[in-house]
PDB file of C-alpha atoms in Angstrom:
ATOM      1  CA  MET A   1    -119.734  32.774  44.873  1.00 53.00           C
ATOM      2  CA  ALA A   2    -119.369  36.309  46.278  1.00 57.00           C
ATOM      3  CA  PRO A   3    -119.776  39.162  43.719  1.00 57.00           C
ATOM      4  CA  ASP A   4    -116.678  41.121  42.667  1.00 57.00           C
ATOM      5  CA  THR A   5    -116.933  44.524  44.375  1.00 54.00           C
ATOM      6  CA  SER A   6    -113.530  45.833  43.357  1.00 55.00           C
ATOM      7  CA  THR A   7    -115.038  48.113  40.646  1.00 58.00           C
ATOM      8  CA  ALA A   8    -118.277  48.940  42.421  1.00 62.00           C
ATOM      9  CA  THR A   9    -119.116  52.594  43.144  1.00 64.00           C
ATOM     10  CA  GLN A  10    -118.405  53.607  46.721  1.00 65.00           C
ATOM     11  CA  ILE A  11    -119.468  56.738  48.569  1.00 65.00           C
ATOM     12  CA  HIS A  12    -117.091  58.154  51.158  1.00 64.00           C
ATOM     13  CA  ASN A  13    -118.059  60.678  53.797  1.00 62.00           C
ATOM     14  CA  ILE A  14    -115.080  63.061  53.850  1.00 65.00           C
ATOM     15  CA  GLY A  15    -116.630  65.593  56.137  1.00 65.00           C
ATOM     16  CA  TYR A  16    -118.234  68.161  53.800  1.00 64.00           C
ATOM     17  CA  ARG A  17    -120.821  70.254  55.593  1.00 69.00           C
ATOM     18  CA  SER A  18    -124.158  71.009  53.999  1.00 72.00           C
ATOM     19  CA  TYR A  19    -125.138  74.578  53.230  1.00 67.00           C
ATOM     20  CA  ASP A  20    -128.616  75.737  54.259  1.00 72.00           C
ATOM     21  CA  GLY A  21    -128.200  79.475  53.709  1.00 71.00           C
ATOM     22  CA  ALA A  22    -129.561  81.724  51.020  1.00 74.00           C
ATOM     23  CA  ARG A  23    -128.553  81.127  47.419  1.00 74.00           C
ATOM     24  CA  LEU A  24    -127.450  84.596  46.255  1.00 77.00           C
ATOM     25  CA  GLY A  25    -127.580  83.703  42.559  1.00 78.00           C
ATOM     26  CA  ARG A  26    -126.385  85.339  39.370  1.00 83.00           C
ATOM     27  CA  SER A  27    -126.881  88.947  40.406  1.00 87.00           C
ATOM     28  CA  TYR A  28    -124.576  88.608  43.397  1.00 87.00           C
ATOM     29  CA  ALA A  29    -121.976  86.686  41.359  1.00 85.00           C
ATOM     30  CA  ARG A  30    -122.062  89.314  38.619  1.00 90.00           C
ATOM     31  CA  THR A  31    -121.682  92.151  41.126  1.00 91.00           C
ATOM     32  CA  SER A  32    -118.830  90.363  42.865  1.00 89.00           C
ATOM     33  CA  LEU A  33    -117.002  89.790  39.578  1.00 91.00           C
ATOM     34  CA  TYR A  34    -117.466  93.453  38.676  1.00 95.00           C
ATOM     35  CA  SER A  35    -116.184  94.626  42.065  1.00 95.00           C
ATOM     36  CA  GLN A  36    -113.150  92.332  42.014  1.00 92.00           C
ATOM     37  CA  SER A  37    -112.289  93.273  38.430  1.00 93.00           C
ATOM     38  CA  LEU A  38    -112.546  97.006  39.223  1.00 96.00           C
ATOM     39  CA  ARG A  39    -110.394  96.622  42.312  1.00 95.00           C
ATOM     40  CA  GLY A  40    -107.893  94.562  40.327  1.00 93.00           C
ATOM     41  CA  ALA A  41    -107.617  97.353  37.716  1.00 95.00           C
ATOM     42  CA  TYR A  42    -105.914  99.458  40.404  1.00 95.00           C
ATOM     43  CA  GLY A  43    -104.029  96.598  42.013  1.00 92.00           C
ATOM     44  CA  LEU A  44    -106.305  96.484  45.072  1.00 91.00           C
ATOM     45  CA  GLY A  45    -106.404  93.035  46.607  1.00 85.00           C
ATOM     46  CA  ARG A  46    -103.311  92.037  44.608  1.00 83.00           C
ATOM     47  CA  SER A  47     -99.572  92.109  45.300  1.00 86.00           C
ATOM     48  CA  ALA A  48     -97.740  95.383  45.973  1.00 87.00           C
ATOM     49  CA  LYS A  49     -95.976  95.094  42.589  1.00 88.00           C
ATOM     50  CA  SER A  50     -99.358  95.038  40.845  1.00 88.00           C
ATOM     51  CA  LYS A  51    -100.308  98.361  42.420  1.00 93.00           C
ATOM     52  CA  VAL A  52     -97.253 100.293  41.224  1.00 95.00           C
ATOM     53  CA  LEU A  53     -98.079 100.943  37.549  1.00 95.00           C
ATOM     54  CA  PRO A  54    -101.820 101.786  37.837  1.00 96.00           C
ATOM     55  CA  MET A  55    -101.213 104.074  40.792  1.00 96.00           C
ATOM     56  CA  ILE A  56     -98.322 105.849  39.035  1.00 97.00           C
ATOM     57  CA  LEU A  57    -100.465 106.382  35.939  1.00 97.00           C
ATOM     58  CA  PHE A  58    -103.337 107.637  38.127  1.00 97.00           C
ATOM     59  CA  ALA A  59    -100.985 110.129  39.772  1.00 97.00           C
ATOM     60  CA  VAL A  60     -99.618 111.221  36.362  1.00 97.00           C
ATOM     61  CA  MET A  61    -103.191 111.918  35.267  1.00 97.00           C
ATOM     62  CA  CYS A  62    -103.951 114.020  38.352  1.00 97.00           C
ATOM     63  CA  VAL A  63    -100.745 116.039  38.784  1.00 97.00           C
ATOM     64  CA  PRO A  64    -101.246 118.225  35.666  1.00 96.00           C
ATOM     65  CA  ALA A  65    -104.732 119.066  36.879  1.00 96.00           C
ATOM     66  CA  LEU A  66    -103.337 120.237  40.204  1.00 96.00           C
ATOM     67  CA  ILE A  67    -100.741 122.340  38.384  1.00 96.00           C
ATOM     68  CA  ILE A  68    -103.456 123.876  36.156  1.00 94.00           C
ATOM     69  CA  VAL A  69    -105.496 124.806  39.231  1.00 94.00           C
ATOM     70  CA  ALA A  70    -102.445 126.270  40.999  1.00 93.00           C
ATOM     71  CA  ILE A  71    -101.637 128.406  37.959  1.00 91.00           C
ATOM     72  CA  ALA A  72    -105.248 129.616  37.625  1.00 90.00           C
ATOM     73  CA  ILE A  73    -105.347 130.633  41.298  1.00 89.00           C
ATOM     74  CA  ALA A  74    -101.889 132.249  41.261  1.00 89.00           C
ATOM     75  CA  VAL A  75    -102.402 134.389  38.134  1.00 87.00           C
ATOM     76  CA  PRO A  76    -104.066 137.643  39.142  1.00 84.00           C
ATOM     77  CA  GLY A  77    -107.182 138.577  37.243  1.00 81.00           C
ATOM     78  CA  SER A  78    -107.680 135.084  35.856  1.00 84.00           C
ATOM     79  CA  THR A  79    -111.319 134.261  35.133  1.00 86.00           C
ATOM     80  CA  ASP A  80    -111.051 130.790  33.643  1.00 90.00           C
ATOM     81  CA  LEU A  81    -108.874 127.666  33.630  1.00 93.00           C
ATOM     82  CA  PRO A  82    -106.069 127.654  31.048  1.00 91.00           C
ATOM     83  CA  ILE A  83    -107.363 124.404  29.502  1.00 93.00           C
ATOM     84  CA  LYS A  84    -110.903 123.230  28.774  1.00 94.00           C
ATOM     85  CA  TYR A  85    -112.371 120.230  30.570  1.00 97.00           C
ATOM     86  CA  THR A  86    -113.002 118.538  27.233  1.00 96.00           C
ATOM     87  CA  THR A  87    -109.374 118.992  26.177  1.00 95.00           C
ATOM     88  CA  TYR A  88    -107.754 117.319  29.184  1.00 97.00           C
ATOM     89  CA  ALA A  89    -108.322 113.656  28.222  1.00 96.00           C
ATOM     90  CA  LEU A  90    -107.065 114.207  24.657  1.00 94.00           C
ATOM     91  CA  THR A  91    -103.982 115.940  26.007  1.00 95.00           C
ATOM     92  CA  THR A  92    -103.226 112.950  28.269  1.00 96.00           C
ATOM     93  CA  GLN A  93    -104.190 110.285  25.754  1.00 95.00           C
ATOM     94  CA  MET A  94    -100.806 108.547  26.028  1.00 96.00           C
ATOM     95  CA  VAL A  95    -101.340 107.959  29.750  1.00 97.00           C
ATOM     96  CA  ILE A  96    -104.842 106.647  29.123  1.00 97.00           C
ATOM     97  CA  GLY A  97    -103.534 104.319  26.415  1.00 96.00           C
ATOM     98  CA  LEU A  98    -100.785 102.953  28.646  1.00 96.00           C
ATOM     99  CA  TYR A  99    -103.265 102.343  31.460  1.00 97.00           C
ATOM    100  CA  LEU A 100    -105.649 100.499  29.146  1.00 97.00           C
ATOM    101  CA  ALA A 101    -102.849  98.440  27.606  1.00 96.00           C
ATOM    102  CA  SER A 102    -101.589  97.380  31.042  1.00 95.00           C
ATOM    103  CA  GLN A 103    -104.908  96.626  32.718  1.00 95.00           C
ATOM    104  CA  ALA A 104    -107.199  95.211  30.003  1.00 95.00           C
ATOM    105  CA  PRO A 105    -105.008  92.093  29.508  1.00 93.00           C
ATOM    106  CA  GLN A 106    -104.769  91.708  33.286  1.00 90.00           C
ATOM    107  CA  SER A 107    -108.554  91.625  33.440  1.00 90.00           C
ATOM    108  CA  VAL A 108    -109.179  88.894  30.903  1.00 89.00           C
ATOM    109  CA  SER A 109    -105.974  87.256  29.694  1.00 82.00           C
ATOM    110  CA  ARG A 110    -105.212  85.357  32.872  1.00 79.00           C
ATOM    111  CA  ASP A 111    -108.623  83.691  32.868  1.00 80.00           C
ATOM    112  CA  LEU A 112    -107.989  82.534  29.308  1.00 78.00           C
ATOM    113  CA  ARG A 113    -104.422  81.490  29.977  1.00 77.00           C
ATOM    114  CA  PHE A 114    -105.206  79.373  33.012  1.00 70.00           C
ATOM    115  CA  LYS A 115    -108.495  78.123  31.499  1.00 76.00           C
ATOM    116  CA  THR A 116    -110.637  79.260  34.395  1.00 75.00           C
ATOM    117  CA  VAL A 117    -113.418  80.672  32.217  1.00 75.00           C
ATOM    118  CA  PRO A 118    -115.376  77.378  32.151  1.00 72.00           C
ATOM    119  CA  LEU A 119    -115.349  77.423  35.941  1.00 72.00           C
ATOM    120  CA  TYR A 120    -117.066  80.832  35.904  1.00 72.00           C
ATOM    121  CA  PHE A 121    -119.717  79.519  33.550  1.00 70.00           C
ATOM    122  CA  SER A 122    -120.384  76.304  35.447  1.00 68.00           C
ATOM    123  CA  ARG A 123    -122.937  77.848  37.856  1.00 67.00           C
ATOM    124  CA  PRO A 124    -124.599  80.237  38.460  1.00 75.00           C
ATOM    125  CA  ILE A 125    -122.872  82.858  36.269  1.00 81.00           C
ATOM    126  CA  GLU A 126    -123.435  82.853  32.521  1.00 86.00           C
ATOM    127  CA  ARG A 127    -121.524  84.202  29.564  1.00 87.00           C
ATOM    128  CA  VAL A 128    -123.444  87.472  29.413  1.00 91.00           C
ATOM    129  CA  ASP A 129    -122.797  88.071  33.118  1.00 91.00           C
ATOM    130  CA  TYR A 130    -119.060  87.605  32.698  1.00 91.00           C
ATOM    131  CA  VAL A 131    -118.827  89.913  29.676  1.00 93.00           C
ATOM    132  CA  LEU A 132    -120.977  92.617  31.253  1.00 95.00           C
ATOM    133  CA  ALA A 133    -119.050  92.531  34.527  1.00 94.00           C
ATOM    134  CA  LYS A 134    -115.643  92.719  32.815  1.00 95.00           C
ATOM    135  CA  TYR A 135    -116.761  95.416  30.396  1.00 97.00           C
ATOM    136  CA  ALA A 136    -118.388  97.530  33.083  1.00 97.00           C
ATOM    137  CA  ALA A 137    -115.360  97.190  35.389  1.00 97.00           C
ATOM    138  CA  MET A 138    -112.884  98.267  32.715  1.00 97.00           C
ATOM    139  CA  ALA A 139    -115.081 101.198  31.669  1.00 98.00           C
ATOM    140  CA  SER A 140    -115.481 102.233  35.318  1.00 98.00           C
ATOM    141  CA  ALA A 141    -111.740 102.076  35.905  1.00 98.00           C
ATOM    142  CA  LEU A 142    -111.109 104.279  32.873  1.00 98.00           C
ATOM    143  CA  PHE A 143    -113.823 106.695  33.944  1.00 98.00           C
ATOM    144  CA  ILE A 144    -112.242 107.046  37.399  1.00 98.00           C
ATOM    145  CA  LEU A 145    -108.886 107.656  35.711  1.00 98.00           C
ATOM    146  CA  THR A 146    -110.210 110.330  33.357  1.00 98.00           C
ATOM    147  CA  ALA A 147    -112.897 111.980  35.494  1.00 98.00           C
ATOM    148  CA  THR A 148    -110.813 112.505  38.646  1.00 98.00           C
ATOM    149  CA  PRO A 149    -108.592 115.209  37.072  1.00 98.00           C
ATOM    150  CA  LEU A 150    -111.703 116.981  35.847  1.00 98.00           C
ATOM    151  CA  LEU A 151    -113.112 116.919  39.372  1.00 98.00           C
ATOM    152  CA  ILE A 152    -109.877 118.403  40.673  1.00 97.00           C
ATOM    153  CA  MET A 153    -110.072 121.182  38.076  1.00 97.00           C
ATOM    154  CA  TRP A 154    -113.719 121.911  38.888  1.00 97.00           C
ATOM    155  CA  ILE A 155    -113.104 122.108  42.640  1.00 96.00           C
ATOM    156  CA  GLY A 156    -110.055 124.296  41.982  1.00 94.00           C
ATOM    157  CA  SER A 157    -112.104 126.618  39.772  1.00 94.00           C
ATOM    158  CA  LEU A 158    -114.653 127.054  42.558  1.00 93.00           C
ATOM    159  CA  LEU A 159    -111.876 127.781  45.077  1.00 91.00           C
ATOM    160  CA  ALA A 160    -110.598 130.417  42.634  1.00 91.00           C
ATOM    161  CA  LYS A 161    -114.134 131.873  42.592  1.00 92.00           C
ATOM    162  CA  PHE A 162    -114.622 131.493  38.853  1.00 94.00           C
ATOM    163  CA  ASP A 163    -118.166 131.658  37.473  1.00 94.00           C
ATOM    164  CA  PHE A 164    -120.017 128.681  38.973  1.00 95.00           C
ATOM    165  CA  ALA A 165    -122.498 128.122  36.106  1.00 96.00           C
ATOM    166  CA  ASP A 166    -119.822 128.327  33.403  1.00 95.00           C
ATOM    167  CA  GLN A 167    -117.453 125.971  35.229  1.00 96.00           C
ATOM    168  CA  THR A 168    -120.184 123.474  36.045  1.00 97.00           C
ATOM    169  CA  LYS A 169    -121.324 123.425  32.425  1.00 96.00           C
ATOM    170  CA  GLY A 170    -117.776 122.774  31.219  1.00 96.00           C
ATOM    171  CA  PHE A 171    -117.293 120.097  33.894  1.00 97.00           C
ATOM    172  CA  ALA A 172    -120.517 118.317  32.831  1.00 97.00           C
ATOM    173  CA  GLN A 173    -119.434 118.431  29.185  1.00 97.00           C
ATOM    174  CA  GLY A 174    -116.095 116.974  30.127  1.00 97.00           C
ATOM    175  CA  LEU A 175    -117.744 114.163  32.081  1.00 98.00           C
ATOM    176  CA  VAL A 176    -119.941 113.238  29.091  1.00 97.00           C
ATOM    177  CA  SER A 177    -116.863 113.185  26.876  1.00 97.00           C
ATOM    178  CA  VAL A 178    -114.755 110.966  29.149  1.00 98.00           C
ATOM    179  CA  LEU A 179    -117.719 108.654  29.778  1.00 98.00           C
ATOM    180  CA  LEU A 180    -118.007 107.930  26.078  1.00 97.00           C
ATOM    181  CA  LEU A 181    -114.244 107.647  25.816  1.00 98.00           C
ATOM    182  CA  SER A 182    -114.121 105.182  28.719  1.00 98.00           C
ATOM    183  CA  VAL A 183    -116.853 102.908  27.298  1.00 98.00           C
ATOM    184  CA  LEU A 184    -115.373 102.989  23.787  1.00 98.00           C
ATOM    185  CA  PHE A 185    -111.774 102.371  24.865  1.00 98.00           C
ATOM    186  CA  ALA A 186    -112.773  99.689  27.382  1.00 98.00           C
ATOM    187  CA  GLY A 187    -114.606  97.706  24.690  1.00 97.00           C
ATOM    188  CA  LEU A 188    -111.798  97.983  22.147  1.00 97.00           C
ATOM    189  CA  GLY A 189    -109.130  97.166  24.718  1.00 96.00           C
ATOM    190  CA  LEU A 190    -110.937  94.097  26.085  1.00 96.00           C
ATOM    191  CA  VAL A 191    -111.551  92.744  22.585  1.00 96.00           C
ATOM    192  CA  MET A 192    -107.863  92.995  21.719  1.00 95.00           C
ATOM    193  CA  ALA A 193    -106.833  91.495  25.086  1.00 94.00           C
ATOM    194  CA  ALA A 194    -109.324  88.605  24.771  1.00 92.00           C
ATOM    195  CA  LEU A 195    -107.932  87.528  21.414  1.00 89.00           C
ATOM    196  CA  THR A 196    -104.898  85.923  23.060  1.00 84.00           C
ATOM    197  CA  PRO A 197    -104.099  84.463  26.481  1.00 81.00           C
ATOM    198  CA  ARG A 198    -100.604  85.963  26.278  1.00 84.00           C
ATOM    199  CA  ARG A 199    -100.567  89.247  28.140  1.00 85.00           C
ATOM    200  CA  GLY A 200     -97.637  90.679  26.203  1.00 88.00           C
ATOM    201  CA  PHE A 201     -99.398  90.242  22.891  1.00 91.00           C
ATOM    202  CA  GLY A 202    -102.501  91.897  24.326  1.00 90.00           C
ATOM    203  CA  VAL A 203    -100.510  94.920  25.499  1.00 93.00           C
ATOM    204  CA  ALA A 204     -98.877  95.350  22.090  1.00 94.00           C
ATOM    205  CA  ALA A 205    -102.181  94.911  20.222  1.00 94.00           C
ATOM    206  CA  ILE A 206    -103.936  97.596  22.331  1.00 96.00           C
ATOM    207  CA  ILE A 207    -101.104 100.088  21.915  1.00 95.00           C
ATOM    208  CA  ALA A 208    -101.048  99.456  18.176  1.00 95.00           C
ATOM    209  CA  LEU A 209    -104.844  99.866  17.929  1.00 95.00           C
ATOM    210  CA  LEU A 210    -104.702 103.288  19.600  1.00 95.00           C
ATOM    211  CA  LEU A 211    -101.507 104.711  18.151  1.00 93.00           C
ATOM    212  CA  ILE A 212    -101.261 103.460  14.557  1.00 95.00           C
ATOM    213  CA  PRO A 213    -104.702 104.666  13.372  1.00 95.00           C
ATOM    214  CA  TYR A 214    -104.233 107.968  15.203  1.00 95.00           C
ATOM    215  CA  GLY A 215    -100.816 108.549  13.606  1.00 94.00           C
ATOM    216  CA  ALA A 216    -102.102 107.671  10.145  1.00 95.00           C
ATOM    217  CA  VAL A 217    -105.226 109.849  10.458  1.00 95.00           C
ATOM    218  CA  SER A 218    -103.218 112.801  11.805  1.00 93.00           C
ATOM    219  CA  ALA A 219    -100.705 112.502   8.965  1.00 93.00           C
ATOM    220  CA  VAL A 220    -103.401 112.403   6.269  1.00 93.00           C
ATOM    221  CA  GLN A 221    -105.250 115.309   7.886  1.00 92.00           C
ATOM    222  CA  GLY A 222    -102.021 117.286   7.984  1.00 91.00           C
ATOM    223  CA  VAL A 223    -101.334 116.651   4.297  1.00 92.00           C
ATOM    224  CA  ALA A 224    -104.893 117.619   3.386  1.00 89.00           C
ATOM    225  CA  TYR A 225    -104.654 120.828   5.382  1.00 89.00           C
ATOM    226  CA  SER A 226    -101.301 121.733   3.803  1.00 89.00           C
ATOM    227  CA  ALA A 227    -102.806 121.190   0.364  1.00 88.00           C
ATOM    228  CA  GLU A 228    -105.743 123.469   1.392  1.00 83.00           C
ATOM    229  CA  SER A 229    -108.151 120.579   0.910  1.00 80.00           C
ATOM    230  CA  THR A 230    -110.075 120.821   4.152  1.00 78.00           C
ATOM    231  CA  GLY A 231    -113.113 118.771   3.094  1.00 80.00           C
ATOM    232  CA  PRO A 232    -111.661 115.306   3.880  1.00 85.00           C
ATOM    233  CA  ILE A 233    -110.299 116.371   7.302  1.00 90.00           C
ATOM    234  CA  GLU A 234    -113.544 115.922   9.222  1.00 91.00           C
ATOM    235  CA  TRP A 235    -114.263 112.578   7.540  1.00 93.00           C
ATOM    236  CA  MET A 236    -110.787 111.171   8.206  1.00 93.00           C
ATOM    237  CA  GLY A 237    -111.445 111.513  11.922  1.00 94.00           C
ATOM    238  CA  LEU A 238    -113.811 108.546  11.694  1.00 95.00           C
ATOM    239  CA  PHE A 239    -110.900 106.094  11.398  1.00 95.00           C
ATOM    240  CA  SER A 240    -109.255 106.465  14.798  1.00 96.00           C
ATOM    241  CA  PRO A 241    -110.700 105.990  18.291  1.00 96.00           C
ATOM    242  CA  ILE A 242    -109.046 109.150  19.616  1.00 96.00           C
ATOM    243  CA  THR A 243    -110.176 111.370  16.752  1.00 96.00           C
ATOM    244  CA  LEU A 244    -113.686 109.957  17.039  1.00 96.00           C
ATOM    245  CA  ILE A 245    -113.911 111.336  20.563  1.00 97.00           C
ATOM    246  CA  ASP A 246    -112.351 114.593  19.397  1.00 96.00           C
ATOM    247  CA  GLY A 247    -114.868 115.058  16.603  1.00 95.00           C
ATOM    248  CA  MET A 248    -117.880 114.059  18.707  1.00 96.00           C
ATOM    249  CA  GLN A 249    -117.121 116.513  21.516  1.00 96.00           C
ATOM    250  CA  THR A 250    -116.312 119.284  19.006  1.00 95.00           C
ATOM    251  CA  ALA A 251    -119.694 118.811  17.366  1.00 94.00           C
ATOM    252  CA  PHE A 252    -121.835 118.498  20.499  1.00 95.00           C
ATOM    253  CA  LEU A 253    -119.912 119.575  23.621  1.00 95.00           C
ATOM    254  CA  GLY A 254    -118.391 122.885  22.644  1.00 90.00           C
ATOM    255  CA  ALA A 255    -114.835 121.521  22.588  1.00 93.00           C
ATOM    256  CA  THR A 256    -111.940 122.959  20.625  1.00 91.00           C
ATOM    257  CA  SER A 257    -110.863 120.459  17.967  1.00 92.00           C
ATOM    258  CA  ALA A 258    -107.292 119.199  17.726  1.00 91.00           C
ATOM    259  CA  PHE A 259    -107.753 118.688  13.985  1.00 92.00           C
ATOM    260  CA  PRO A 260    -105.412 120.718  11.761  1.00 89.00           C
ATOM    261  CA  GLY A 261    -106.570 124.332  11.740  1.00 84.00           C
ATOM    262  CA  GLY A 262    -108.973 123.576  14.599  1.00 83.00           C
ATOM    263  CA  GLU A 263    -111.657 122.707  12.056  1.00 78.00           C
ATOM    264  CA  GLY A 264    -113.718 119.983  13.675  1.00 85.00           C
ATOM    265  CA  PRO A 265    -116.785 118.302  12.181  1.00 91.00           C
ATOM    266  CA  SER A 266    -120.093 120.110  11.821  1.00 89.00           C
ATOM    267  CA  THR A 267    -123.141 119.037  13.800  1.00 91.00           C
ATOM    268  CA  GLY A 268    -124.409 116.958  10.876  1.00 92.00           C
ATOM    269  CA  VAL A 269    -121.136 115.070  10.542  1.00 94.00           C
ATOM    270  CA  GLY A 270    -120.998 114.898  14.322  1.00 95.00           C
ATOM    271  CA  PHE A 271    -124.028 112.575  14.272  1.00 96.00           C
ATOM    272  CA  VAL A 272    -122.028 110.231  12.015  1.00 97.00           C
ATOM    273  CA  TYR A 273    -119.214 110.322  14.611  1.00 97.00           C
ATOM    274  CA  LEU A 274    -121.683 109.472  17.381  1.00 97.00           C
ATOM    275  CA  LEU A 275    -123.184 106.606  15.389  1.00 97.00           C
ATOM    276  CA  VAL A 276    -119.736 105.170  14.691  1.00 97.00           C
ATOM    277  CA  ILE A 277    -118.820 105.401  18.380  1.00 98.00           C
ATOM    278  CA  LEU A 278    -122.071 103.625  19.429  1.00 97.00           C
ATOM    279  CA  GLY A 279    -121.531 101.058  16.671  1.00 98.00           C
ATOM    280  CA  LEU A 280    -117.992 100.299  17.895  1.00 98.00           C
ATOM    281  CA  ILE A 281    -119.265  99.921  21.447  1.00 98.00           C
ATOM    282  CA  ALA A 282    -122.018  97.520  20.354  1.00 98.00           C
ATOM    283  CA  GLY A 283    -119.576  95.671  18.096  1.00 97.00           C
ATOM    284  CA  SER A 284    -117.055  95.316  20.915  1.00 97.00           C
ATOM    285  CA  TYR A 285    -119.742  93.813  23.156  1.00 97.00           C
ATOM    286  CA  ALA A 286    -120.818  91.411  20.385  1.00 96.00           C
ATOM    287  CA  ALA A 287    -117.218  90.415  19.708  1.00 95.00           C
ATOM    288  CA  LEU A 288    -116.641  89.655  23.391  1.00 94.00           C
ATOM    289  CA  MET A 289    -119.806  87.572  23.532  1.00 93.00           C
ATOM    290  CA  ALA A 290    -118.660  85.597  20.481  1.00 92.00           C
ATOM    291  CA  ARG A 291    -115.171  85.150  21.922  1.00 89.00           C
ATOM    292  CA  TYR A 292    -116.451  83.772  25.197  1.00 86.00           C
ATOM    293  CA  ARG A 293    -118.889  81.445  23.476  1.00 84.00           C
ATOM    294  CA  LYS A 294    -115.844  79.491  22.390  1.00 75.00           C
ATOM    295  CA  ALA A 295    -113.719  80.162  25.481  1.00 67.00           C
ATOM    296  CA  GLY A 296    -116.422  78.887  27.813  1.00 55.00           C
ATOM    297  CA  LEU A 297    -116.428  75.411  26.344  1.00 47.00           C
TER     298      LEU A 297
END
């Protein structure tokens, strides 16, 4: 009696070609994911509609810098820019917040929504590679957004023949400030966006994270200043991402504080600000690693 072969395993040759080239491995996959995520943060490689908002926000960040340079050059006898390099990012914080809220969910929420994260982790990329690539891409996108206006101001100051050493020092201080801001905001934004696959919820959560603590801290600082109780003002700045950057650069980068009365933290308290910033960055990375431990299953 012939054996029943109806359920036997069969191998079909459907024409797949073998690959004998080099295996580029994790490093190449991580670099590619970083590059694609960074391009995607400005809509590059995506539809025309996806380019509109990030490019508009980028232009909105740069136009005031061009106006500042034009005013500095046009005013006779001017020896400095009308605004410090370290002040620019805090002045345009709403634009930075809108950019982060629009692009952080785009970077991670779609992968969660369409359940493509396990495909990334199948081979050769691992969880740490995914998190590092997404984090670095978002931080780089924010740094480009915040550093480009400073570059415009610095070039404009040189064209106006302002003091080279003074302008370069201020430019370097501004770059350090926006670098820390970019890494901090990128981590916080990605954590909030990764909590839900729904992009709308991620946008709302990021805006709330940036605006609600800032509004509360500013209100309490204002009340304390009105009551002539200035002691708590510098400590209250620890409870908002924006005021954390303000206090840090006031303590270490020669910035003018936006705190009530312009009374920023001392150098000693500034170290506490720096430790909190570094702690939030490390905590954001740890939270993302924990989130994708579950999402990668």
